[in-house]
mmCIF file of C-alpha atoms and ligand atoms in Angstrom:
data_model
loop_
_atom_site.group_PDB
_atom_site.id
_atom_site.type_symbol
_atom_site.label_atom_id
_atom_site.label_comp_id
_atom_site.label_asym_id
_atom_site.label_seq_id
_atom_site.Cartn_x
_atom_site.Cartn_y
_atom_site.Cartn_z
ATOM 1 C CA UNK A 16 29.392 -37.915 2.587
ATOM 2 C CA UNK A 17 28.953 -34.863 4.718
ATOM 3 C CA UNK A 18 27.155 -32.025 3.130
ATOM 4 C CA UNK A 19 29.189 -28.904 2.304
ATOM 5 C CA UNK A 20 27.472 -25.586 2.732
ATOM 6 C CA UNK A 21 28.047 -22.054 1.796
ATOM 7 C CA UNK A 22 26.354 -19.648 4.171
ATOM 8 C CA UNK A 23 24.929 -16.183 4.098
ATOM 9 C CA UNK A 24 23.092 -14.443 6.977
ATOM 10 C CA UNK A 25 21.715 -11.145 7.980
ATOM 11 C CA UNK A 26 19.590 -9.763 10.735
ATOM 12 C CA UNK A 27 18.126 -6.308 10.932
ATOM 13 C CA UNK A 28 16.089 -4.291 13.365
ATOM 14 C CA UNK A 29 13.654 -3.232 10.674
ATOM 15 C CA UNK A 30 12.173 0.230 10.461
ATOM 16 C CA UNK A 31 9.770 0.325 13.376
ATOM 17 C CA UNK A 32 11.175 -1.544 16.374
ATOM 18 C CA UNK A 33 13.786 -0.083 18.703
ATOM 19 C CA UNK A 34 15.741 -3.213 19.318
ATOM 20 C CA UNK A 35 16.448 -6.431 17.511
ATOM 21 C CA UNK A 36 15.001 -9.501 19.330
ATOM 22 C CA UNK A 37 16.035 -11.831 16.571
ATOM 23 C CA UNK A 38 19.249 -13.823 16.664
ATOM 24 C CA UNK A 39 20.821 -16.393 14.452
ATOM 25 C CA UNK A 40 23.660 -18.910 14.639
ATOM 26 C CA UNK A 41 25.750 -20.134 11.750
ATOM 27 C CA UNK A 42 28.206 -22.524 13.215
ATOM 28 C CA UNK A 43 28.681 -25.641 11.148
ATOM 29 C CA UNK A 44 27.044 -28.144 11.706
ATOM 30 C CA UNK A 45 24.432 -26.028 13.563
ATOM 31 C CA UNK A 46 22.328 -23.297 12.009
ATOM 32 C CA UNK A 47 19.453 -21.640 13.710
ATOM 33 C CA UNK A 48 17.153 -18.614 13.849
ATOM 34 C CA UNK A 49 15.422 -17.443 17.095
ATOM 35 C CA UNK A 50 12.867 -14.674 17.386
ATOM 36 C CA UNK A 51 12.488 -13.488 20.946
ATOM 37 C CA UNK A 52 9.456 -11.787 22.548
ATOM 38 C CA UNK A 53 8.240 -10.527 25.818
ATOM 39 C CA UNK A 54 9.151 -6.917 25.890
ATOM 40 C CA UNK A 55 12.297 -5.330 24.646
ATOM 41 C CA UNK A 56 14.823 -6.783 27.103
ATOM 42 C CA UNK A 57 13.204 -10.107 27.606
ATOM 43 C CA UNK A 58 12.996 -10.928 23.894
ATOM 44 C CA UNK A 59 16.664 -10.173 23.278
ATOM 45 C CA UNK A 60 17.647 -12.351 26.264
ATOM 46 C CA UNK A 61 15.389 -15.197 25.286
ATOM 47 C CA UNK A 62 16.614 -15.569 21.711
ATOM 48 C CA UNK A 63 20.307 -15.245 22.564
ATOM 49 C CA UNK A 64 20.011 -17.618 25.549
ATOM 50 C CA UNK A 65 18.220 -20.210 23.431
ATOM 51 C CA UNK A 66 21.006 -20.069 20.801
ATOM 52 C CA UNK A 67 23.795 -20.143 23.485
ATOM 53 C CA UNK A 68 22.243 -23.216 25.084
ATOM 54 C CA UNK A 69 21.909 -24.829 21.701
ATOM 55 C CA UNK A 70 25.534 -24.215 20.967
ATOM 56 C CA UNK A 71 26.687 -25.530 24.309
ATOM 57 C CA UNK A 72 24.514 -28.574 24.484
ATOM 58 C CA UNK A 73 25.312 -29.537 20.882
ATOM 59 C CA UNK A 74 28.972 -30.182 21.754
ATOM 60 C CA UNK A 75 27.908 -33.330 23.538
ATOM 61 C CA UNK A 76 26.069 -34.302 20.340
ATOM 62 C CA UNK A 77 22.826 -35.452 21.850
ATOM 63 C CA UNK A 78 19.650 -35.531 19.760
ATOM 64 C CA UNK A 79 18.753 -32.099 18.351
ATOM 65 C CA UNK A 80 15.237 -32.019 19.730
ATOM 66 C CA UNK A 81 16.652 -32.729 23.220
ATOM 67 C CA UNK A 82 18.978 -29.786 22.848
ATOM 68 C CA UNK A 83 15.968 -27.613 21.950
ATOM 69 C CA UNK A 84 14.155 -28.830 25.034
ATOM 70 C CA UNK A 85 17.282 -27.919 27.106
ATOM 71 C CA UNK A 86 17.137 -24.418 25.558
ATOM 72 C CA UNK A 87 13.498 -24.236 26.560
ATOM 73 C CA UNK A 88 14.301 -25.153 30.132
ATOM 74 C CA UNK A 89 17.107 -22.472 30.222
ATOM 75 C CA UNK A 90 14.813 -19.705 28.990
ATOM 76 C CA UNK A 91 11.996 -20.858 31.322
ATOM 77 C CA UNK A 92 14.318 -21.009 34.384
ATOM 78 C CA UNK A 93 15.777 -17.584 33.650
ATOM 79 C CA UNK A 94 12.378 -15.976 33.138
ATOM 80 C CA UNK A 95 11.139 -17.596 36.456
ATOM 81 C CA UNK A 96 14.173 -16.247 38.381
ATOM 82 C CA UNK A 97 14.240 -12.691 37.099
ATOM 83 C CA UNK A 98 11.085 -10.672 37.467
ATOM 84 C CA UNK A 99 12.400 -8.226 34.883
ATOM 85 C CA UNK A 100 12.347 -11.100 32.332
ATOM 86 C CA UNK A 101 9.081 -12.723 33.317
ATOM 87 C CA UNK A 102 7.031 -13.626 30.321
ATOM 88 C CA UNK A 103 9.874 -13.795 27.834
ATOM 89 C CA UNK A 104 10.017 -16.533 25.230
ATOM 90 C CA UNK A 105 11.436 -17.252 21.792
ATOM 91 C CA UNK A 106 10.848 -19.197 18.634
ATOM 92 C CA UNK A 107 13.651 -21.565 17.570
ATOM 93 C CA UNK A 108 14.149 -23.164 14.192
ATOM 94 C CA UNK A 109 17.374 -25.178 14.157
ATOM 95 C CA UNK A 110 19.162 -27.453 11.696
ATOM 96 C CA UNK A 111 21.876 -29.881 12.531
ATOM 97 C CA UNK A 112 23.822 -31.099 9.477
ATOM 98 C CA UNK A 113 24.712 -34.739 9.516
ATOM 99 C CA UNK A 114 25.944 -36.661 6.553
ATOM 100 C CA UNK A 115 23.747 -35.601 3.549
ATOM 101 C CA UNK A 116 20.830 -34.877 5.824
ATOM 102 C CA UNK A 117 19.490 -31.905 7.744
ATOM 103 C CA UNK A 118 17.935 -32.653 11.093
ATOM 104 C CA UNK A 119 15.343 -29.993 11.811
ATOM 105 C CA UNK A 120 13.920 -29.075 15.249
ATOM 106 C CA UNK A 121 11.382 -26.282 15.300
ATOM 107 C CA UNK A 122 9.107 -24.406 17.690
ATOM 108 C CA UNK A 123 7.129 -21.213 16.847
ATOM 109 C CA UNK A 124 6.719 -19.308 13.664
ATOM 110 C CA UNK A 125 10.161 -18.795 12.279
ATOM 111 C CA UNK A 126 10.435 -20.867 9.137
ATOM 112 C CA UNK A 127 12.581 -23.217 7.079
ATOM 113 C CA UNK A 128 12.195 -23.274 3.328
ATOM 114 C CA UNK A 129 13.813 -25.514 0.787
ATOM 115 C CA UNK A 130 14.504 -24.223 -2.694
ATOM 116 C CA UNK A 131 14.983 -27.055 -5.148
ATOM 117 C CA UNK A 132 14.766 -27.073 -8.949
ATOM 118 C CA UNK A 133 13.187 -23.604 -8.883
ATOM 119 C CA UNK A 134 10.429 -24.519 -6.447
ATOM 120 C CA UNK A 135 10.226 -23.102 -2.957
ATOM 121 C CA UNK A 136 8.688 -25.414 -0.303
ATOM 122 C CA UNK A 137 8.010 -24.520 3.258
ATOM 123 C CA UNK A 138 9.262 -27.335 5.555
ATOM 124 C CA UNK A 139 8.119 -25.972 8.905
ATOM 125 C CA UNK A 140 4.641 -25.423 10.193
ATOM 126 C CA UNK A 141 3.897 -22.209 12.050
ATOM 127 C CA UNK A 142 2.745 -22.761 15.646
ATOM 128 C CA UNK A 143 0.229 -20.002 15.455
ATOM 129 C CA UNK A 144 -3.556 -19.678 15.975
ATOM 130 C CA UNK A 145 -3.878 -18.588 12.372
ATOM 131 C CA UNK A 146 -2.110 -21.725 10.929
ATOM 132 C CA UNK A 147 -4.385 -23.908 13.011
ATOM 133 C CA UNK A 148 -7.342 -22.163 11.442
ATOM 134 C CA UNK A 149 -5.839 -22.855 8.001
ATOM 135 C CA UNK A 150 -5.411 -26.571 8.940
ATOM 136 C CA UNK A 151 -9.031 -26.680 9.982
ATOM 137 C CA UNK A 152 -10.087 -25.140 6.651
ATOM 138 C CA UNK A 153 -11.437 -22.021 8.264
ATOM 139 C CA UNK A 154 -8.925 -19.651 6.707
ATOM 140 C CA UNK A 155 -7.063 -19.712 3.336
ATOM 141 C CA UNK A 156 -3.296 -19.747 3.402
ATOM 142 C CA UNK A 157 -3.283 -16.529 1.477
ATOM 143 C CA UNK A 158 -5.481 -14.745 4.060
ATOM 144 C CA UNK A 159 -3.326 -16.183 6.875
ATOM 145 C CA UNK A 160 -0.225 -14.408 5.531
ATOM 146 C CA UNK A 161 -1.875 -10.941 6.083
ATOM 147 C CA UNK A 162 -4.085 -11.840 9.006
ATOM 148 C CA UNK A 163 -3.867 -9.240 11.815
ATOM 149 C CA UNK A 164 -3.529 -11.964 14.407
ATOM 150 C CA UNK A 165 -0.986 -14.062 12.537
ATOM 151 C CA UNK A 166 1.643 -13.491 15.264
ATOM 152 C CA UNK A 167 -0.258 -15.168 18.070
ATOM 153 C CA UNK A 168 1.781 -18.278 18.940
ATOM 154 C CA UNK A 169 0.465 -21.559 20.209
ATOM 155 C CA UNK A 170 3.975 -22.753 21.079
ATOM 156 C CA UNK A 171 7.216 -21.088 22.076
ATOM 157 C CA UNK A 172 10.345 -21.755 24.070
ATOM 158 C CA UNK A 173 10.400 -20.482 27.653
ATOM 159 C CA UNK A 174 6.649 -20.454 28.288
ATOM 160 C CA UNK A 175 6.354 -23.855 30.052
ATOM 161 C CA UNK A 176 8.704 -26.276 31.663
ATOM 162 C CA UNK A 177 8.548 -28.608 28.705
ATOM 163 C CA UNK A 178 7.803 -27.944 25.013
ATOM 164 C CA UNK A 179 6.682 -29.993 22.141
ATOM 165 C CA UNK A 180 9.289 -29.911 19.411
ATOM 166 C CA UNK A 181 8.523 -30.551 15.721
ATOM 167 C CA UNK A 182 11.249 -32.668 14.112
ATOM 168 C CA UNK A 183 12.051 -33.598 10.506
ATOM 169 C CA UNK A 184 14.904 -35.065 8.511
ATOM 170 C CA UNK A 185 15.470 -33.465 5.169
ATOM 171 C CA UNK A 186 17.712 -35.055 2.538
ATOM 172 C CA UNK A 187 19.563 -32.510 0.591
ATOM 173 C CA UNK A 188 21.690 -32.588 -2.564
ATOM 174 C CA UNK A 189 23.986 -30.183 -4.381
ATOM 175 C CA UNK A 190 22.108 -27.180 -5.740
ATOM 176 C CA UNK A 191 19.569 -27.079 -2.974
ATOM 177 C CA UNK A 192 19.212 -23.807 -1.097
ATOM 178 C CA UNK A 193 17.819 -23.650 2.445
ATOM 179 C CA UNK A 194 16.314 -20.520 3.932
ATOM 180 C CA UNK A 195 15.807 -20.040 7.692
ATOM 181 C CA UNK A 196 13.952 -16.857 8.555
ATOM 182 C CA UNK A 197 11.955 -15.005 11.133
ATOM 183 C CA UNK A 198 8.406 -13.776 10.585
ATOM 184 C CA UNK A 199 9.735 -10.284 10.039
ATOM 185 C CA UNK A 200 10.629 -11.508 6.561
ATOM 186 C CA UNK A 201 7.582 -13.639 5.777
ATOM 187 C CA UNK A 202 5.160 -11.040 7.243
ATOM 188 C CA UNK A 203 6.437 -8.434 4.793
ATOM 189 C CA UNK A 204 7.473 -10.376 1.713
ATOM 190 C CA UNK A 205 5.336 -12.985 0.103
ATOM 191 C CA UNK A 206 6.626 -16.361 -0.990
ATOM 192 C CA UNK A 207 6.559 -15.492 -4.712
ATOM 193 C CA UNK A 208 8.892 -12.583 -4.027
ATOM 194 C CA UNK A 209 11.099 -14.611 -1.704
ATOM 195 C CA UNK A 210 11.473 -17.143 -4.472
ATOM 196 C CA UNK A 211 12.241 -14.483 -7.081
ATOM 197 C CA UNK A 212 14.817 -12.799 -4.812
ATOM 198 C CA UNK A 213 16.527 -16.130 -3.989
ATOM 199 C CA UNK A 214 16.695 -16.751 -7.756
ATOM 200 C CA UNK A 215 18.306 -13.439 -8.439
ATOM 201 C CA UNK A 216 21.250 -13.827 -6.134
ATOM 202 C CA UNK A 217 23.651 -16.758 -6.563
ATOM 203 C CA UNK A 218 25.756 -15.662 -3.564
ATOM 204 C CA UNK A 219 24.018 -16.683 -0.260
ATOM 205 C CA UNK A 220 25.150 -13.517 1.509
ATOM 206 C CA UNK A 221 23.856 -11.322 -1.321
ATOM 207 C CA UNK A 222 20.555 -13.304 -1.144
ATOM 208 C CA UNK A 223 20.243 -12.731 2.601
ATOM 209 C CA UNK A 224 20.969 -9.079 2.219
ATOM 210 C CA UNK A 225 18.444 -8.734 -0.574
ATOM 211 C CA UNK A 226 15.674 -10.486 1.424
ATOM 212 C CA UNK A 227 16.218 -8.166 4.373
ATOM 213 C CA UNK A 228 16.234 -5.204 2.101
ATOM 214 C CA UNK A 229 12.912 -6.269 0.547
ATOM 215 C CA UNK A 230 11.273 -6.628 3.941
ATOM 216 C CA UNK A 231 12.526 -3.137 4.909
ATOM 217 C CA UNK A 232 11.260 -1.766 1.571
ATOM 218 C CA UNK A 233 7.876 -3.281 2.324
ATOM 219 C CA UNK A 234 7.784 -1.415 5.669
ATOM 220 C CA UNK A 235 10.127 -3.362 7.966
ATOM 221 C CA UNK A 236 7.538 -3.552 10.702
ATOM 222 C CA UNK A 237 9.342 -6.241 12.580
ATOM 223 C CA UNK A 238 12.914 -7.482 13.115
ATOM 224 C CA UNK A 239 14.090 -9.356 10.014
ATOM 225 C CA UNK A 240 16.423 -12.352 9.852
ATOM 226 C CA UNK A 241 17.423 -14.485 6.886
ATOM 227 C CA UNK A 242 20.005 -17.313 6.900
ATOM 228 C CA UNK A 243 20.675 -18.843 3.430
ATOM 229 C CA UNK A 244 22.523 -22.127 3.097
ATOM 230 C CA UNK A 245 23.641 -23.400 -0.245
ATOM 231 C CA UNK A 246 24.402 -27.170 -0.595
ATOM 232 C CA UNK A 247 27.577 -27.348 -2.649
ATOM 233 C CA UNK A 248 29.222 -29.935 -4.772
ATOM 234 C CA UNK A 249 31.783 -31.774 -2.711
ATOM 235 C CA UNK A 250 34.972 -30.551 -4.474
ATOM 236 C CA UNK A 251 34.382 -26.848 -4.529
ATOM 237 C CA UNK A 252 33.115 -26.631 -1.033
ATOM 238 C CA UNK A 253 36.106 -26.679 1.226
ATOM 239 C CA UNK A 254 37.481 -23.206 0.486
ATOM 240 C CA UNK A 255 34.078 -21.606 0.766
ATOM 241 C CA UNK A 256 32.782 -22.735 4.119
ATOM 242 C CA UNK A 257 35.640 -21.336 6.231
ATOM 243 C CA UNK A 258 34.736 -17.707 7.021
ATOM 244 C CA UNK A 259 31.322 -18.531 8.566
ATOM 245 C CA UNK A 260 31.879 -18.891 12.273
ATOM 246 C CA UNK A 261 29.692 -16.149 13.727
ATOM 247 C CA UNK A 262 27.699 -17.194 16.772
ATOM 248 C CA UNK A 263 24.417 -15.613 17.768
ATOM 249 C CA UNK A 264 25.395 -12.481 16.015
ATOM 250 C CA UNK A 265 22.948 -9.633 16.173
ATOM 251 C CA UNK A 266 23.753 -6.664 13.933
ATOM 252 C CA UNK A 267 21.560 -3.795 14.659
ATOM 253 C CA UNK A 268 21.004 -0.550 12.927
ATOM 254 C CA UNK A 269 21.291 2.384 15.318
ATOM 255 C CA UNK A 270 17.807 3.599 16.087
ATOM 256 C CA UNK A 271 17.104 7.217 15.191
ATOM 257 C CA UNK A 272 14.887 7.576 18.174
ATOM 258 C CA UNK A 273 16.033 6.516 21.569
ATOM 259 C CA UNK A 274 13.180 6.156 24.047
ATOM 260 C CA UNK A 275 13.524 5.162 27.634
ATOM 261 C CA UNK A 276 13.176 1.484 28.299
ATOM 262 C CA UNK A 277 9.596 0.372 28.848
ATOM 263 C CA UNK A 278 8.656 -1.227 32.124
ATOM 264 C CA UNK A 279 8.225 -4.979 31.793
ATOM 265 C CA UNK A 280 5.111 -6.534 33.206
ATOM 266 C CA UNK A 281 5.742 -9.123 35.869
ATOM 267 C CA UNK A 282 2.727 -11.328 36.302
ATOM 268 C CA UNK A 283 2.792 -13.711 39.242
ATOM 269 C CA UNK A 284 3.652 -17.217 38.181
ATOM 270 C CA UNK A 285 0.246 -18.683 38.975
ATOM 271 C CA UNK A 286 -1.309 -16.133 36.671
ATOM 272 C CA UNK A 287 1.050 -16.884 33.797
ATOM 273 C CA UNK A 288 -1.013 -19.001 31.406
ATOM 274 C CA UNK A 289 -3.984 -16.706 31.355
ATOM 275 C CA UNK A 290 -1.835 -13.749 30.609
ATOM 276 C CA UNK A 291 -0.084 -15.447 27.765
ATOM 277 C CA UNK A 292 -3.403 -15.916 26.064
ATOM 278 C CA UNK A 293 -4.595 -12.361 26.586
ATOM 279 C CA UNK A 294 -1.701 -9.959 27.111
ATOM 280 C CA UNK A 295 -0.106 -8.172 24.214
ATOM 281 C CA UNK A 296 3.621 -7.837 24.723
ATOM 282 C CA UNK A 297 5.658 -4.929 23.614
ATOM 283 C CA UNK A 298 6.817 -6.729 20.409
ATOM 284 C CA UNK A 299 3.220 -6.993 19.341
ATOM 285 C CA UNK A 300 3.413 -10.727 19.900
ATOM 286 C CA UNK A 301 0.951 -12.718 22.012
ATOM 287 C CA UNK A 302 0.624 -16.193 23.228
ATOM 288 C CA UNK A 303 -2.580 -18.012 22.462
ATOM 289 C CA UNK A 304 -3.965 -21.457 22.985
HETATM 290 CA CA1 CA B 28 9.224 -11.432 14.823
#
């Protein structure tokens, strides 16, 4: 059988940033969250371009990880061509639904969670310096969530010509709830509260809205995206999946302050790797090794 889903999704600029560099896609059987970075303009371009490439390439139905690598090449090539976009990149956490299984492909620190029988489990691993320290036993998971350097990525799309993609297959069953989100949610709302909020809202759109509201209430220091997928019983599914066809939709709250666009740094290509490791970008995000 093919899994039937009911979908809710919301993205929000948050309370601090001027633009929303997050993007999401809910186009059955593909669902994804991307969190762009590399200055205001570059970040928005990178996340949207990654999702557009994902959507286009998926029509040919190749392997999902290969599609993600194609998205990487598209972001990398565009960044190399346009000096105004040099240094941009994006996370990408994508799910392809096939039969009763979710194929996951993942790069960066957006996350996939699975809520089953009241337990919330994180499926993805963050590609961050901080998570590596946790793996090595040098930092507790709790300290990692609030670590000032938690946003330094070790992997992202668009940084190099090729990228290593994490893959997983997740079997799902009716009653399961999947959350895809950017770090603007998980950086502001801890997992206990995410679990509590998911439990309070049976409707996936209401759950997405409530998660975003909670992140804003906690300060909204980053762009926030939440996509909630409910795995339905076969028979009641058909009528409820129809209205979700939005592609790479980015809903932004108008910013009360409009500042002139910031100049984007344009490092020469040869210099690129060093600068990723050391250069803070406008989104507060850095590359690390
Ligand atoms: Ca972010």
